[in-house]
Structures are given as structure tokens and as C-alpha cells.
């Protein structure tokens, strides 16, 4: 009877997983409103969760789980969290209020759940609304509303500031900065009222954190047993496919008369520029410009700065340089090239040869020639804006009438309060600099650079990056550390893999070679750590804000796992190299943008950094388990006769079980830390966003693997390894699928 009840609980869990996965695709196809009406806000969906929790609660008591205190507390924590969510669902209220300066106070809002008016026992009026900017730029750092609260009963009045991640709490109501009016005299605040559900959910979160640690340290539980067992018995390595990476060096190009000398380009590239709201060296802009055109930060033997300034000062010559590789036969025919094309090749008089591929492009995903044409068009438009409009080079900082610093290009309208001398300097700088180049006047060119550097210091002052930060950023740009590391990691991982395939085939080990690879693993890990530290120092924040940076973090976690767990198995060290290498390769060849940008105001929370770090560690461990299980399956079906396949696959299962504990617990912790952050940032701790849903699906799938007594399939090594691969597919869907297919608030593709 007990086992039957347990199977019913897991059946309901599986049904919930399928429904939630279906709901995310329904939202993608029909919109959020339809998905919420049909699934998340529907009574039957809530009742299904209640039924699942009820059956699970009955099963927990029937198997006398309280005798295993750590595991019992963990299950109780989940039930408390679900109870808090139910109370929020039944009694919570959410809505918005719109405040205007010098308008009457507001003391009510329309509840989004019931569409009825709800009152609060006080009133709010807007005193002022302000936008804070990152120093020396127009990039928005925060939004703040100064409101006056008037208590209806006592008549007490006080002022409070509401900004991103800084909410107003008063009498169980919470107010969040949500939006503002264009004239900056009005503010939109989100309202939340949930006095009991949040408290109960938070209690469940903290109980969960405590109980997960309890399970890891409980000597009676399986994690400690596996940890002790696998520390004494290394796991053998078996066959995995490795595709070596190789690149062919490009021939040198002659750049005499095409661009600046290396010295002049480097000196001009050391000046500052406002690049998407961050003050950085022009070198950073130039490298990104070149990478977007060619896929690399250099073009033949010209640096990114030389390419950038070549297009800036000598566009008529660079328009004839065949920089673009055409792959589609259809495009080759239409453009009139055999493979390489220059800027001029895309134009026939006034006719733009790619226009036919752009006309009528709809929501369907482009394929073939159309897809390639769209990518080429992005490059052509980038160059057109650079050559004709000059919009990229925001070289010149000037204050407006309010003292706010804006950065300008030579072609844009300057503030009315700009002096005639400053205006002339801005308009003439590039013209005068090009003139000194053509006259081979190195001294005059250097003097102009010094004048512009002084101009920037005078107008921006202490908001300019320090000399140390500029030096670090230029060094980081020059060495391109992570592009180098992916080649090193894949090469070392491949060599180690091939070496120990031979060892496995001959049933022997190579201790000296293992020590060498351990040393190399440490060295690569240290270099990767330095690279991340440099990126954090340059950006002034932890590098966790976009897809590219989370991939860097995942690669670093792969190396860290290999370093920490190497004594359990040399397999872990090899996987550390391979997981890190392939992760960095994906980050390089995908559409992820390596640009360092200022954080959006809502992302400026330490909880976000903890949330991302925790989730990414879990992803990294899932990657290790997937490689481990794939290896086990290959050995099982393709291994030689010398290997005891049954024993080998069983040992590999135990390795996966060991990693499954921290992977699952970190996934759960990451989800609920993210819920706390979301509650602090915009007033709800769970909103059924596609990424939230798929993270929950992954967590629930991972939880199945701990219940082998009820689900006997998980005691079978082959099924366990196959299920680990299914979990990893869910991880890929959570990270890549949501980012690039489903979308949502958590999507950061690129």
C-alpha cells in the first residue's frame, strides 16, 4: 500500500512536469495571457498541485520518514513552500498605482486577480521622481520615487524613497518601482499584499537550505557513503569521441596606406569612449567592431584598432577590401563573387543587392540564403553607420544645462551651452587628425590625442576610469584570454582522453601522466580565475549579467570541479578540461555578445549574483554527470571484452549518484534564491516565467533519482544513466531553449 501511494505521488509529479512543459510551449505559440488563463491561473492546475502535495504528505507519514530526520525535514520544507504558494494564490493581492506630482494622494488599487478595487489604510502621493545615471554617462543606474505616506488612522506623515531593489513596506503592503512617465513627473508603482503566504514560503526556503546541508553531513545517508567509497576507488576511463580543433593561420595583409601605424592606432585607441553606457577605451569598441565584421578581433595582421580607424579615416580604400566570406551559392551569384566580397560588391549603383532578401521578412525563422543575407546586412549597416553617420565614436563628453554629461560624435548636435571653442574642437578633431596622418606629422597627431585626453578629463573628471583600470582592460582585450583557453582545454582534454583510452584497453594506469595533467589543470584554472577577476574589475561588478558571462562562469566551474574532485577519479579531471573547453567554444561561436555593459537597475542586487552562481554550479555538475553517463553507455554497448562492463557501469552510476546530491540541492537553492530576489525586485516570488518553469521541471526530474526504493527503475544502472541524459536535456532546455526559443523575462540570448 505504501509503495502504491508513492507511485501515485510520482505519477502526479510526472503529470505536472508534462503539463508545465506543454504550458511553456503554449505560451510561446499563443501568448502569456492564454497560457495563464488555460494553465497557471486555472483552478484545476491549483487543485492538481494540492492533490500532489496531499498524496505526498500521506506517503511521507506512511513510510515513517521522520526516523530519517534530515530527509524528513527536507520533504517538510517542500510542503511548507507549497502551502505558502497556495495561501498566496488564495489571499494575495497585486496591482499598480499611478502617481503624479502635485496630484491628489491615492489609497486604493485594482487587484489583478479579481479586478476589484482594494483599499490600503493609508495614502500615497508623489513628491518627485528621479533617474540616477552611471557617472559620466547617460546609462541609467536607478529609478527613484520620493513618496509621502499619510496614515489614515493616526494622521502620521513621512517620506520614503522607492527605487529598484529598494521597496516600501508598510502595514503588510509593499510598493515597487515599476515604470515612469516620459515627462518624469509621474511614477508607476507595483503593489503587493500578501501577509501570510510570503512568510510561510520564506520559512520553507530556510528550512530547505538547512535540511539540504543536514542531508549532506548526515552520516546515515547515502551521500556520505558514496563519498567515502568513491574516494578510495578510482573510476576507469573509457571511449568518448573527441574532435580536435584546428585553425589555419591567415596570410598577412599589407596595410601601408590602409590604416594607422600600430603605434598611432594604439595611442588613439587608449582614449575613452562612451560605448553603450560604459566609459571604456576605444580599443574595446574597435575589437567588438572588428569581431562583428570578421568573427575575430584582428583582420589578418591588422589589430582591431587599425581596422576600426582604417574604416574611420580611409573608408574609400576599405570599401574595396574583400572582408566578407559568402557561403551561399545563391548569394554568390546575386552579389557577383566567387567567395569573398567587399563593401562595394553589395551595391550596383543605388541598388542594394541584399534588399530582396530583406523585403517581406516576417516572423518565420529565416533559412539558407535569406539567413546569411540578414547577417551580412547587419555588417553592411554597421559599416554604413560608421562611414556615413559616424554614430559609433562617442568621443566628446559635454555637460548639458543641468550638468548631466553626454558623449557626442562629431556629427551630432551639441548642447546649446557649448562654447564656440569646444564646438570647433569637436567638429575639427577627426579632420585635423587625418590631416596630420597624411602629412606624416607624428608630433601633431600625438598633440591632438593629448588635447582630447585633457578635454575628456576636464569635462568628466573622476568619473573617468582610473589609469589602472584602463591598463587592465587594454591587456584583457589584447590577450583575448578565453579564446585561447578553449583551445588549450580541448587540446589537453583530448590528449588526456586518448591516453587513458589506451590505459583502459590495456588495463593499466599512468600515474606520472596523471600528475602532469593535474598540474596543467591547476594552471588552466588559475588562468581562468585571473581572466574572470579581470573582467569583474573592468566592469565593476561580478561577471554574471548575460549569456556570455554565464558561459564563462560555467567553464570556470567545470575547471573548479575538476580541481576539487580529481582525487576521486582521473575521469573528473578529463571532463573538467572537456566541459570547460566545449563551453567556451559554444560561447565563442554562438551569438552571445562578449561586450561588458553596465547592469540594468533591476539587476543590481547581490541576490542575483548568488542566484546565478548557484544555478550555474548545478548546471556544471549536470554536465559532468551527462559526460559520465554517456561514457558508461558507450562502454556498455561498445566496450572491449577485457572490461567488466557490469561492474564498470555500476561504478559510474555511483559517481553520478554522488554528484546528483549537490547538483540537485544547488538547483533547488538557486531556484528559491531567485524567488527571493524576484520578490524583492518586482513584488512576486513566482511568476511562471518559462525559465522558472523549466528550472522547476529540471529540479523535479532530478528529485526522481533519489527514490530508488519506490521507483525501482532507478536501481538499474542503465536506466539511471539514460535518465541522467534526460535531465541534462532539461538543463539545456532551461538555459538555451528558453533563451533562444521560448523567451520570457529571464531570456538573455546574446
Coordinates of C-alpha atoms in Angstrom, one line a residue, residues 245 295-297 475-493 523-525 527-528 531 548 552 555 559 577 580-585 587-588:
X245 CA 40.1 21.8 -33.0
X295 CA 34.5 36.9 -36.2
X296 CA 37.9 37.8 -34.8
X297 CA 39.4 40.8 -33.0
X475 CA 45.6 44.0 -21.5
X476 CA 42.4 41.9 -21.2
X477 CA 41.4 42.9 -24.8
X478 CA 44.8 42.2 -26.2
X479 CA 45.4 38.7 -24.8
X480 CA 41.8 37.5 -25.5
X481 CA 42.2 35.0 -22.7
X482 CA 39.1 32.9 -23.1
X483 CA 39.5 32.4 -26.8
X484 CA 42.9 31.0 -26.0
X485 CA 41.7 28.9 -23.1
X486 CA 39.1 27.0 -25.1
X487 CA 41.8 25.7 -27.5
X488 CA 44.0 24.7 -24.6
X489 CA 41.2 23.0 -22.7
X490 CA 40.0 21.0 -25.7
X491 CA 43.6 20.0 -26.7
X492 CA 44.6 18.9 -23.2
X493 CA 41.3 17.1 -22.7
X523 CA 47.4 26.1 -14.2
X524 CA 44.4 26.5 -16.6
X525 CA 42.1 27.0 -13.6
X527 CA 44.5 31.5 -15.6
X528 CA 40.7 31.3 -16.0
X531 CA 40.5 36.2 -16.5
X548 CA 28.3 35.1 -22.5
X552 CA 32.4 31.8 -18.8
X555 CA 33.5 26.9 -17.9
X559 CA 37.7 23.5 -14.1
X577 CA 39.1 20.1 -19.4
X580 CA 35.3 23.9 -19.9
X581 CA 36.6 23.8 -23.5
X582 CA 33.3 23.0 -25.1
X583 CA 31.5 25.6 -23.0
X584 CA 34.0 28.3 -24.0
X585 CA 33.7 27.1 -27.7
X587 CA 30.2 30.9 -26.1
X588 CA 32.6 31.9 -28.9

